[in-house]
Amino acid sequence: MDKRGRILGWLNELAFAPVDYNPEAVTDEWSGDCGVGATYFSQQAVNRLLPAAGIQLRRDMGMPERLQEVQRLMTEGDPRAMEIYETIGVHLGYTIPHYAEFYDFTHLLILGRVTTGQGGDVLIGKAREVLTAEFPEFARRVTMHLPDETSRRVGQAVAAASLPVIRRAR
């Protein structure tokens, strides 16, 4: 961390960087922030997109279980599950150039349980499609990395492990 409190190094988590500036954007229940990446690229996004995709699940299911159900539907070839992952991919495709207005990067490591299985491949494929069609300069410059299945599921742990040790001045 530098003297201004900015995180230095090769891995920065952008879960709470804004992606939607609409005053009515979704509010993250953990941080209270509106329109942040955590609500557009995670199990929260999957949960929010269920009604639009026409998928009805039991109300007592938690978000992890809802994500698992969508992942199961994806393996069965359900087009409604595909729509969810495509929508998240479109959001990511438009967000990458937006992040580049604030961050200098050429590589993106995409992590999180929502990327597990076939859905993760669809999500990344759709993001690349948006970049190629709408932002060709970023499609050429930015490489998205999707690690092995085990590493995808522990995104927050990987990001946390990369943080530097902060020593307090005495």
Short mmCIF file of N, CA and C in Angstrom, two decimals:
data_model
loop_
_atom_site.label_atom_id
_atom_site.label_comp_id
_atom_site.label_asym_id
_atom_site.label_seq_id
_atom_site.Cartn_x
_atom_site.Cartn_y
_atom_site.Cartn_z
N MET A 1 0.85 -1.16 0.00
CA MET A 1 0.00 0.00 0.00
C MET A 1 0.90 1.23 0.00
N ASP A 2 0.54 2.20 -0.78
CA ASP A 2 1.36 3.40 -0.82
C ASP A 2 0.93 4.40 0.25
N LYS A 3 1.59 5.55 0.30
CA LYS A 3 1.31 6.55 1.33
C LYS A 3 -0.09 7.13 1.25
N ARG A 4 -0.72 7.02 0.10
CA ARG A 4 -2.09 7.53 -0.06
C ARG A 4 -3.15 6.48 0.24
N GLY A 5 -2.73 5.27 0.62
CA GLY A 5 -3.68 4.22 0.95
C GLY A 5 -4.15 3.41 -0.24
N ARG A 6 -3.50 3.56 -1.40
CA ARG A 6 -3.89 2.80 -2.58
C ARG A 6 -3.22 1.44 -2.55
N ILE A 7 -3.96 0.43 -2.96
CA ILE A 7 -3.41 -0.92 -3.01
C ILE A 7 -2.50 -1.03 -4.22
N LEU A 8 -1.31 -1.54 -4.01
CA LEU A 8 -0.36 -1.77 -5.09
C LEU A 8 -0.23 -3.26 -5.31
N GLY A 9 0.28 -3.66 -6.42
CA GLY A 9 0.48 -5.07 -6.70
C GLY A 9 -0.26 -5.49 -7.94
N TRP A 10 -0.31 -6.77 -8.17
CA TRP A 10 -0.83 -7.26 -9.43
C TRP A 10 -2.30 -7.65 -9.37
N LEU A 11 -2.91 -7.70 -8.18
CA LEU A 11 -4.29 -8.17 -8.09
C LEU A 11 -5.11 -7.21 -7.24
N ASN A 12 -6.11 -6.60 -7.83
CA ASN A 12 -7.03 -5.72 -7.11
C ASN A 12 -8.45 -6.19 -7.35
N GLU A 13 -9.22 -6.30 -6.31
CA GLU A 13 -10.61 -6.72 -6.43
C GLU A 13 -11.48 -5.49 -6.72
N LEU A 14 -12.32 -5.62 -7.74
CA LEU A 14 -13.16 -4.50 -8.15
C LEU A 14 -14.64 -4.74 -7.83
N ALA A 15 -14.91 -5.59 -6.86
CA ALA A 15 -16.30 -5.93 -6.53
C ALA A 15 -17.13 -4.72 -6.16
N PHE A 16 -16.52 -3.71 -5.55
CA PHE A 16 -17.29 -2.56 -5.10
C PHE A 16 -17.01 -1.30 -5.90
N ALA A 17 -16.36 -1.47 -7.06
CA ALA A 17 -16.22 -0.35 -7.99
C ALA A 17 -17.55 -0.19 -8.72
N PRO A 18 -17.99 1.03 -8.96
CA PRO A 18 -19.29 1.24 -9.60
C PRO A 18 -19.32 0.81 -11.06
N VAL A 19 -20.46 0.22 -11.45
CA VAL A 19 -20.68 -0.15 -12.85
C VAL A 19 -22.00 0.42 -13.36
N ASP A 20 -22.85 0.89 -12.46
CA ASP A 20 -24.16 1.43 -12.84
C ASP A 20 -24.41 2.68 -12.00
N TYR A 21 -24.52 3.81 -12.67
CA TYR A 21 -24.67 5.09 -11.97
C TYR A 21 -26.12 5.54 -11.85
N ASN A 22 -27.04 4.70 -12.25
CA ASN A 22 -28.46 5.03 -12.12
C ASN A 22 -28.80 5.12 -10.63
N PRO A 23 -29.47 6.18 -10.19
CA PRO A 23 -29.82 6.31 -8.76
C PRO A 23 -30.70 5.15 -8.27
N GLU A 24 -31.37 4.46 -9.20
CA GLU A 24 -32.23 3.33 -8.84
C GLU A 24 -31.49 1.99 -8.98
N ALA A 25 -30.18 2.03 -9.16
CA ALA A 25 -29.40 0.80 -9.33
C ALA A 25 -29.53 -0.08 -8.09
N VAL A 26 -29.27 -1.34 -8.29
CA VAL A 26 -29.35 -2.31 -7.21
C VAL A 26 -28.37 -1.93 -6.09
N THR A 27 -28.83 -2.07 -4.85
CA THR A 27 -27.98 -1.79 -3.69
C THR A 27 -27.42 -3.10 -3.15
N ASP A 28 -26.12 -3.14 -2.95
CA ASP A 28 -25.48 -4.31 -2.37
C ASP A 28 -25.85 -4.40 -0.90
N GLU A 29 -26.36 -5.56 -0.49
CA GLU A 29 -26.83 -5.70 0.89
C GLU A 29 -25.70 -5.70 1.91
N TRP A 30 -24.49 -6.03 1.49
CA TRP A 30 -23.38 -6.09 2.44
C TRP A 30 -22.75 -4.72 2.64
N SER A 31 -22.45 -4.02 1.54
CA SER A 31 -21.75 -2.73 1.64
C SER A 31 -22.71 -1.55 1.71
N GLY A 32 -23.93 -1.73 1.19
CA GLY A 32 -24.87 -0.61 1.09
C GLY A 32 -24.61 0.29 -0.11
N ASP A 33 -23.64 -0.07 -0.94
CA ASP A 33 -23.31 0.71 -2.13
C ASP A 33 -24.24 0.36 -3.28
N CYS A 34 -24.56 1.36 -4.09
CA CYS A 34 -25.44 1.15 -5.25
C CYS A 34 -24.64 0.93 -6.52
N GLY A 35 -25.13 0.04 -7.36
CA GLY A 35 -24.58 -0.13 -8.69
C GLY A 35 -23.16 -0.65 -8.77
N VAL A 36 -22.73 -1.43 -7.79
CA VAL A 36 -21.36 -1.93 -7.78
C VAL A 36 -21.27 -3.29 -8.47
N GLY A 37 -20.05 -3.63 -8.89
CA GLY A 37 -19.82 -4.88 -9.60
C GLY A 37 -20.33 -6.11 -8.88
N ALA A 38 -20.28 -6.12 -7.57
CA ALA A 38 -20.73 -7.29 -6.81
C ALA A 38 -22.18 -7.65 -7.12
N THR A 39 -22.99 -6.67 -7.48
CA THR A 39 -24.40 -6.94 -7.76
C THR A 39 -24.65 -7.29 -9.23
N TYR A 40 -23.62 -7.17 -10.07
CA TYR A 40 -23.78 -7.45 -11.50
C TYR A 40 -23.01 -8.66 -11.98
N PHE A 41 -22.05 -9.16 -11.20
CA PHE A 41 -21.19 -10.25 -11.66
C PHE A 41 -21.11 -11.40 -10.67
N SER A 42 -22.13 -11.60 -9.86
CA SER A 42 -22.05 -12.58 -8.78
C SER A 42 -23.35 -13.34 -8.65
N GLN A 43 -23.44 -14.13 -7.58
CA GLN A 43 -24.69 -14.85 -7.33
C GLN A 43 -25.85 -13.88 -7.08
N GLN A 44 -25.56 -12.67 -6.62
CA GLN A 44 -26.61 -11.67 -6.49
C GLN A 44 -27.19 -11.35 -7.87
N ALA A 45 -26.33 -11.26 -8.88
CA ALA A 45 -26.80 -10.99 -10.25
C ALA A 45 -27.66 -12.15 -10.75
N VAL A 46 -27.21 -13.36 -10.51
CA VAL A 46 -27.99 -14.54 -10.92
C VAL A 46 -29.37 -14.48 -10.27
N ASN A 47 -29.41 -14.21 -8.97
CA ASN A 47 -30.68 -14.15 -8.24
C ASN A 47 -31.59 -13.05 -8.79
N ARG A 48 -31.01 -11.90 -9.09
CA ARG A 48 -31.78 -10.77 -9.60
C ARG A 48 -32.34 -11.05 -11.00
N LEU A 49 -31.63 -11.86 -11.80
CA LEU A 49 -32.04 -12.13 -13.17
C LEU A 49 -33.01 -13.31 -13.30
N LEU A 50 -33.23 -14.04 -12.23
CA LEU A 50 -34.13 -15.20 -12.29
C LEU A 50 -35.52 -14.86 -12.84
N PRO A 51 -36.20 -13.83 -12.31
CA PRO A 51 -37.55 -13.53 -12.82
C PRO A 51 -37.55 -13.19 -14.31
N ALA A 52 -36.59 -12.40 -14.76
CA ALA A 52 -36.53 -12.01 -16.17
C ALA A 52 -36.32 -13.23 -17.06
N ALA A 53 -35.59 -14.23 -16.55
CA ALA A 53 -35.34 -15.46 -17.31
C ALA A 53 -36.51 -16.44 -17.22
N GLY A 54 -37.48 -16.14 -16.35
CA GLY A 54 -38.63 -17.02 -16.20
C GLY A 54 -38.35 -18.24 -15.35
N ILE A 55 -37.38 -18.14 -14.47
CA ILE A 55 -37.05 -19.25 -13.57
C ILE A 55 -37.61 -18.94 -12.19
N GLN A 56 -38.45 -19.82 -11.70
CA GLN A 56 -39.03 -19.65 -10.36
C GLN A 56 -38.42 -20.70 -9.43
N LEU A 57 -37.88 -20.23 -8.33
CA LEU A 57 -37.30 -21.12 -7.32
C LEU A 57 -37.99 -20.86 -5.99
N ARG A 58 -37.84 -21.82 -5.08
CA ARG A 58 -38.44 -21.67 -3.75
C ARG A 58 -37.88 -20.42 -3.07
N ARG A 59 -38.75 -19.70 -2.39
CA ARG A 59 -38.35 -18.47 -1.70
C ARG A 59 -37.37 -18.74 -0.56
N ASP A 60 -37.41 -19.93 0.03
CA ASP A 60 -36.55 -20.22 1.18
C ASP A 60 -35.14 -20.63 0.77
N MET A 61 -34.86 -20.69 -0.53
CA MET A 61 -33.51 -21.04 -0.99
C MET A 61 -32.59 -19.83 -0.83
N GLY A 62 -31.39 -20.07 -0.33
CA GLY A 62 -30.39 -19.01 -0.24
C GLY A 62 -29.77 -18.76 -1.61
N MET A 63 -29.05 -17.67 -1.72
CA MET A 63 -28.43 -17.35 -3.02
C MET A 63 -27.45 -18.42 -3.50
N PRO A 64 -26.65 -19.02 -2.62
CA PRO A 64 -25.76 -20.08 -3.12
C PRO A 64 -26.54 -21.26 -3.72
N GLU A 65 -27.65 -21.63 -3.09
CA GLU A 65 -28.46 -22.73 -3.61
C GLU A 65 -29.15 -22.34 -4.92
N ARG A 66 -29.55 -21.08 -5.03
CA ARG A 66 -30.17 -20.61 -6.27
C ARG A 66 -29.15 -20.65 -7.41
N LEU A 67 -27.93 -20.23 -7.12
CA LEU A 67 -26.87 -20.30 -8.12
C LEU A 67 -26.64 -21.75 -8.54
N GLN A 68 -26.58 -22.65 -7.58
CA GLN A 68 -26.37 -24.06 -7.90
C GLN A 68 -27.48 -24.60 -8.79
N GLU A 69 -28.70 -24.17 -8.55
CA GLU A 69 -29.82 -24.62 -9.37
C GLU A 69 -29.69 -24.08 -10.79
N VAL A 70 -29.29 -22.84 -10.95
CA VAL A 70 -29.09 -22.29 -12.30
C VAL A 70 -27.94 -23.02 -12.98
N GLN A 71 -26.89 -23.34 -12.24
CA GLN A 71 -25.78 -24.10 -12.81
C GLN A 71 -26.24 -25.49 -13.25
N ARG A 72 -27.11 -26.11 -12.48
CA ARG A 72 -27.66 -27.41 -12.85
C ARG A 72 -28.48 -27.28 -14.14
N LEU A 73 -29.33 -26.25 -14.19
CA LEU A 73 -30.13 -26.02 -15.39
C LEU A 73 -29.23 -25.78 -16.61
N MET A 74 -28.12 -25.11 -16.39
CA MET A 74 -27.17 -24.85 -17.47
C MET A 74 -26.61 -26.15 -18.02
N THR A 75 -26.25 -27.08 -17.13
CA THR A 75 -25.70 -28.37 -17.60
C THR A 75 -26.75 -29.18 -18.35
N GLU A 76 -28.02 -28.91 -18.08
CA GLU A 76 -29.11 -29.60 -18.79
C GLU A 76 -29.47 -28.89 -20.10
N GLY A 77 -28.79 -27.79 -20.39
CA GLY A 77 -29.04 -27.07 -21.64
C GLY A 77 -30.26 -26.17 -21.61
N ASP A 78 -30.70 -25.76 -20.43
CA ASP A 78 -31.87 -24.89 -20.30
C ASP A 78 -31.55 -23.51 -20.86
N PRO A 79 -32.27 -23.04 -21.88
CA PRO A 79 -31.96 -21.74 -22.48
C PRO A 79 -32.18 -20.57 -21.52
N ARG A 80 -33.01 -20.75 -20.50
CA ARG A 80 -33.23 -19.68 -19.54
C ARG A 80 -31.97 -19.43 -18.72
N ALA A 81 -31.29 -20.50 -18.34
CA ALA A 81 -30.02 -20.36 -17.61
C ALA A 81 -28.97 -19.70 -18.50
N MET A 82 -28.96 -20.08 -19.77
CA MET A 82 -28.02 -19.49 -20.73
C MET A 82 -28.24 -17.98 -20.80
N GLU A 83 -29.50 -17.54 -20.80
CA GLU A 83 -29.80 -16.10 -20.86
C GLU A 83 -29.20 -15.35 -19.67
N ILE A 84 -29.23 -15.97 -18.51
CA ILE A 84 -28.67 -15.32 -17.32
C ILE A 84 -27.18 -15.10 -17.50
N TYR A 85 -26.46 -16.13 -17.92
CA TYR A 85 -25.01 -16.00 -18.09
C TYR A 85 -24.66 -15.04 -19.22
N GLU A 86 -25.45 -15.06 -20.28
CA GLU A 86 -25.21 -14.12 -21.38
C GLU A 86 -25.40 -12.68 -20.91
N THR A 87 -26.43 -12.44 -20.11
CA THR A 87 -26.68 -11.10 -19.60
C THR A 87 -25.54 -10.61 -18.73
N ILE A 88 -25.05 -11.47 -17.85
CA ILE A 88 -23.92 -11.10 -17.00
C ILE A 88 -22.69 -10.83 -17.87
N GLY A 89 -22.49 -11.63 -18.90
CA GLY A 89 -21.38 -11.42 -19.82
C GLY A 89 -21.47 -10.09 -20.55
N VAL A 90 -22.67 -9.70 -20.96
CA VAL A 90 -22.85 -8.40 -21.61
C VAL A 90 -22.49 -7.29 -20.63
N HIS A 91 -22.96 -7.41 -19.39
CA HIS A 91 -22.60 -6.40 -18.37
C HIS A 91 -21.09 -6.30 -18.24
N LEU A 92 -20.42 -7.45 -18.17
CA LEU A 92 -18.95 -7.44 -18.03
C LEU A 92 -18.29 -6.82 -19.26
N GLY A 93 -18.78 -7.15 -20.43
CA GLY A 93 -18.20 -6.61 -21.66
C GLY A 93 -18.25 -5.09 -21.73
N TYR A 94 -19.32 -4.52 -21.24
CA TYR A 94 -19.44 -3.05 -21.23
C TYR A 94 -18.70 -2.42 -20.04
N THR A 95 -18.47 -3.19 -19.00
CA THR A 95 -17.81 -2.66 -17.81
C THR A 95 -16.29 -2.59 -17.97
N ILE A 96 -15.71 -3.50 -18.72
CA ILE A 96 -14.25 -3.52 -18.86
C ILE A 96 -13.72 -2.19 -19.39
N PRO A 97 -14.25 -1.63 -20.48
CA PRO A 97 -13.75 -0.32 -20.93
C PRO A 97 -14.04 0.79 -19.91
N HIS A 98 -15.14 0.66 -19.18
CA HIS A 98 -15.44 1.64 -18.13
C HIS A 98 -14.38 1.59 -17.04
N TYR A 99 -14.01 0.41 -16.59
CA TYR A 99 -12.95 0.28 -15.58
C TYR A 99 -11.63 0.85 -16.10
N ALA A 100 -11.40 0.71 -17.40
CA ALA A 100 -10.15 1.21 -17.98
C ALA A 100 -10.04 2.74 -17.93
N GLU A 101 -11.15 3.41 -17.69
CA GLU A 101 -11.09 4.85 -17.50
C GLU A 101 -10.40 5.22 -16.18
N PHE A 102 -10.37 4.28 -15.25
CA PHE A 102 -9.83 4.52 -13.91
C PHE A 102 -8.60 3.68 -13.58
N TYR A 103 -8.47 2.53 -14.21
CA TYR A 103 -7.41 1.58 -13.90
C TYR A 103 -6.64 1.25 -15.18
N ASP A 104 -5.33 1.16 -15.07
CA ASP A 104 -4.50 0.78 -16.19
C ASP A 104 -4.24 -0.72 -16.09
N PHE A 105 -4.81 -1.50 -17.00
CA PHE A 105 -4.64 -2.95 -16.95
C PHE A 105 -4.65 -3.54 -18.35
N THR A 106 -4.04 -4.69 -18.45
CA THR A 106 -4.09 -5.45 -19.69
C THR A 106 -4.57 -6.88 -19.45
N HIS A 107 -4.66 -7.28 -18.18
CA HIS A 107 -5.11 -8.62 -17.82
C HIS A 107 -6.20 -8.54 -16.77
N LEU A 108 -7.23 -9.36 -16.94
CA LEU A 108 -8.30 -9.48 -15.95
C LEU A 108 -8.42 -10.93 -15.54
N LEU A 109 -8.30 -11.18 -14.25
CA LEU A 109 -8.50 -12.51 -13.71
C LEU A 109 -9.95 -12.57 -13.22
N ILE A 110 -10.75 -13.40 -13.85
CA ILE A 110 -12.17 -13.48 -13.54
C ILE A 110 -12.38 -14.64 -12.57
N LEU A 111 -12.89 -14.33 -11.37
CA LEU A 111 -13.08 -15.34 -10.32
C LEU A 111 -14.49 -15.28 -9.77
N GLY A 112 -14.86 -16.28 -9.03
CA GLY A 112 -16.14 -16.30 -8.33
C GLY A 112 -16.96 -17.52 -8.71
N ARG A 113 -17.83 -17.92 -7.79
CA ARG A 113 -18.66 -19.11 -8.01
C ARG A 113 -19.54 -19.01 -9.23
N VAL A 114 -19.93 -17.80 -9.62
CA VAL A 114 -20.81 -17.64 -10.78
C VAL A 114 -20.11 -18.08 -12.06
N THR A 115 -18.78 -18.13 -12.06
CA THR A 115 -18.03 -18.53 -13.26
C THR A 115 -17.82 -20.04 -13.34
N THR A 116 -18.29 -20.77 -12.35
CA THR A 116 -18.09 -22.22 -12.33
C THR A 116 -18.91 -22.90 -13.42
N GLY A 117 -18.32 -23.87 -14.07
CA GLY A 117 -19.03 -24.68 -15.05
C GLY A 117 -19.21 -23.98 -16.39
N GLN A 118 -20.15 -24.50 -17.17
CA GLN A 118 -20.40 -23.99 -18.51
C GLN A 118 -20.81 -22.52 -18.51
N GLY A 119 -21.50 -22.10 -17.47
CA GLY A 119 -21.95 -20.71 -17.39
C GLY A 119 -20.80 -19.73 -17.43
N GLY A 120 -19.70 -20.05 -16.77
CA GLY A 120 -18.53 -19.18 -16.78
C GLY A 120 -17.97 -19.01 -18.17
N ASP A 121 -17.95 -20.09 -18.93
CA ASP A 121 -17.45 -20.01 -20.30
C ASP A 121 -18.37 -19.15 -21.17
N VAL A 122 -19.69 -19.30 -20.96
CA VAL A 122 -20.65 -18.49 -21.71
C VAL A 122 -20.49 -17.02 -21.35
N LEU A 123 -20.37 -16.74 -20.05
CA LEU A 123 -20.20 -15.37 -19.55
C LEU A 123 -18.98 -14.71 -20.20
N ILE A 124 -17.84 -15.38 -20.16
CA ILE A 124 -16.61 -14.83 -20.73
C ILE A 124 -16.74 -14.69 -22.25
N GLY A 125 -17.35 -15.67 -22.89
CA GLY A 125 -17.54 -15.60 -24.34
C GLY A 125 -18.38 -14.40 -24.74
N LYS A 126 -19.44 -14.13 -24.00
CA LYS A 126 -20.32 -13.00 -24.31
C LYS A 126 -19.59 -11.68 -24.05
N ALA A 127 -18.80 -11.62 -22.97
CA ALA A 127 -18.02 -10.40 -22.69
C ALA A 127 -17.04 -10.14 -23.83
N ARG A 128 -16.37 -11.18 -24.31
CA ARG A 128 -15.43 -11.02 -25.44
C ARG A 128 -16.17 -10.56 -26.69
N GLU A 129 -17.37 -11.11 -26.92
CA GLU A 129 -18.17 -10.72 -28.08
C GLU A 129 -18.52 -9.23 -28.03
N VAL A 130 -18.92 -8.75 -26.87
CA VAL A 130 -19.23 -7.32 -26.71
C VAL A 130 -17.99 -6.48 -26.94
N LEU A 131 -16.88 -6.88 -26.34
CA LEU A 131 -15.64 -6.12 -26.52
C LEU A 131 -15.24 -6.04 -27.99
N THR A 132 -15.30 -7.17 -28.68
CA THR A 132 -14.89 -7.21 -30.09
C THR A 132 -15.79 -6.33 -30.95
N ALA A 133 -17.09 -6.38 -30.69
CA ALA A 133 -18.03 -5.61 -31.51
C ALA A 133 -18.06 -4.13 -31.17
N GLU A 134 -18.01 -3.80 -29.89
CA GLU A 134 -18.21 -2.42 -29.45
C GLU A 134 -16.92 -1.67 -29.10
N PHE A 135 -15.92 -2.40 -28.63
CA PHE A 135 -14.68 -1.77 -28.15
C PHE A 135 -13.48 -2.57 -28.66
N PRO A 136 -13.26 -2.60 -29.98
CA PRO A 136 -12.21 -3.46 -30.52
C PRO A 136 -10.82 -3.17 -29.97
N GLU A 137 -10.56 -1.91 -29.61
CA GLU A 137 -9.24 -1.59 -29.05
C GLU A 137 -9.02 -2.31 -27.72
N PHE A 138 -10.07 -2.46 -26.92
CA PHE A 138 -9.94 -3.19 -25.65
C PHE A 138 -9.88 -4.69 -25.90
N ALA A 139 -10.61 -5.16 -26.89
CA ALA A 139 -10.56 -6.59 -27.21
C ALA A 139 -9.15 -7.01 -27.59
N ARG A 140 -8.42 -6.12 -28.26
CA ARG A 140 -7.03 -6.43 -28.63
C ARG A 140 -6.08 -6.28 -27.45
N ARG A 141 -6.36 -5.34 -26.56
CA ARG A 141 -5.43 -4.99 -25.49
C ARG A 141 -5.62 -5.80 -24.21
N VAL A 142 -6.85 -6.17 -23.89
CA VAL A 142 -7.16 -6.80 -22.60
C VAL A 142 -7.36 -8.30 -22.77
N THR A 143 -6.70 -9.05 -21.92
CA THR A 143 -6.86 -10.50 -21.89
C THR A 143 -7.60 -10.90 -20.62
N MET A 144 -8.69 -11.65 -20.80
CA MET A 144 -9.42 -12.17 -19.64
C MET A 144 -8.93 -13.57 -19.35
N HIS A 145 -8.68 -13.83 -18.08
CA HIS A 145 -8.20 -15.14 -17.65
C HIS A 145 -9.25 -15.79 -16.76
N LEU A 146 -9.60 -17.01 -17.08
CA LEU A 146 -10.54 -17.79 -16.29
C LEU A 146 -9.78 -19.02 -15.80
N PRO A 147 -9.47 -19.09 -14.51
CA PRO A 147 -8.63 -20.19 -14.02
C PRO A 147 -9.39 -21.52 -13.97
N ASP A 148 -8.71 -22.53 -13.44
CA ASP A 148 -9.33 -23.84 -13.31
C ASP A 148 -10.56 -23.77 -12.40
N GLU A 149 -11.39 -24.80 -12.46
CA GLU A 149 -12.67 -24.80 -11.73
C GLU A 149 -12.51 -24.56 -10.23
N THR A 150 -11.53 -25.17 -9.60
CA THR A 150 -11.36 -25.00 -8.16
C THR A 150 -11.04 -23.56 -7.80
N SER A 151 -10.15 -22.94 -8.55
CA SER A 151 -9.74 -21.56 -8.26
C SER A 151 -10.86 -20.56 -8.54
N ARG A 152 -11.74 -20.87 -9.47
CA ARG A 152 -12.84 -19.96 -9.78
C ARG A 152 -13.73 -19.74 -8.57
N ARG A 153 -13.91 -20.78 -7.78
CA ARG A 153 -14.87 -20.74 -6.67
C ARG A 153 -14.38 -19.96 -5.47
N VAL A 154 -13.12 -19.67 -5.41
CA VAL A 154 -12.56 -19.03 -4.21
C VAL A 154 -12.02 -17.64 -4.52
N GLY A 155 -12.73 -16.91 -5.35
CA GLY A 155 -12.27 -15.60 -5.80
C GLY A 155 -11.92 -14.64 -4.69
N GLN A 156 -12.78 -14.53 -3.69
CA GLN A 156 -12.51 -13.58 -2.61
C GLN A 156 -11.29 -14.00 -1.81
N ALA A 157 -11.11 -15.29 -1.61
CA ALA A 157 -9.94 -15.75 -0.86
C ALA A 157 -8.65 -15.45 -1.63
N VAL A 158 -8.67 -15.63 -2.95
CA VAL A 158 -7.49 -15.32 -3.76
C VAL A 158 -7.18 -13.84 -3.69
N ALA A 159 -8.20 -13.01 -3.82
CA ALA A 159 -8.00 -11.55 -3.76
C ALA A 159 -7.48 -11.15 -2.39
N ALA A 160 -8.05 -11.71 -1.33
CA ALA A 160 -7.62 -11.37 0.03
C ALA A 160 -6.18 -11.82 0.28
N ALA A 161 -5.82 -12.98 -0.24
CA ALA A 161 -4.46 -13.49 -0.03
C ALA A 161 -3.42 -12.64 -0.73
N SER A 162 -3.82 -11.90 -1.74
CA SER A 162 -2.86 -11.07 -2.47
C SER A 162 -2.65 -9.71 -1.83
N LEU A 163 -3.44 -9.37 -0.82
CA LEU A 163 -3.29 -8.06 -0.17
C LEU A 163 -2.00 -7.99 0.62
N PRO A 164 -1.36 -6.85 0.62
CA PRO A 164 -0.12 -6.70 1.39
C PRO A 164 -0.43 -6.61 2.89
N VAL A 165 0.55 -6.95 3.68
CA VAL A 165 0.44 -6.79 5.14
C VAL A 165 0.55 -5.31 5.46
N ILE A 166 -0.33 -4.82 6.28
CA ILE A 166 -0.31 -3.39 6.66
C ILE A 166 0.22 -3.30 8.08
N ARG A 167 1.27 -2.56 8.24
CA ARG A 167 1.85 -2.37 9.57
C ARG A 167 1.49 -0.99 10.04
N ARG A 168 1.01 -0.89 11.22
CA ARG A 168 0.63 0.41 11.79
C ARG A 168 1.87 1.13 12.31
N ALA A 169 1.91 2.42 12.07
CA ALA A 169 3.03 3.23 12.59
C ALA A 169 2.87 3.35 14.10
N ARG A 170 3.97 3.33 14.78
CA ARG A 170 3.90 3.41 16.25
C ARG A 170 4.23 4.78 16.71
#
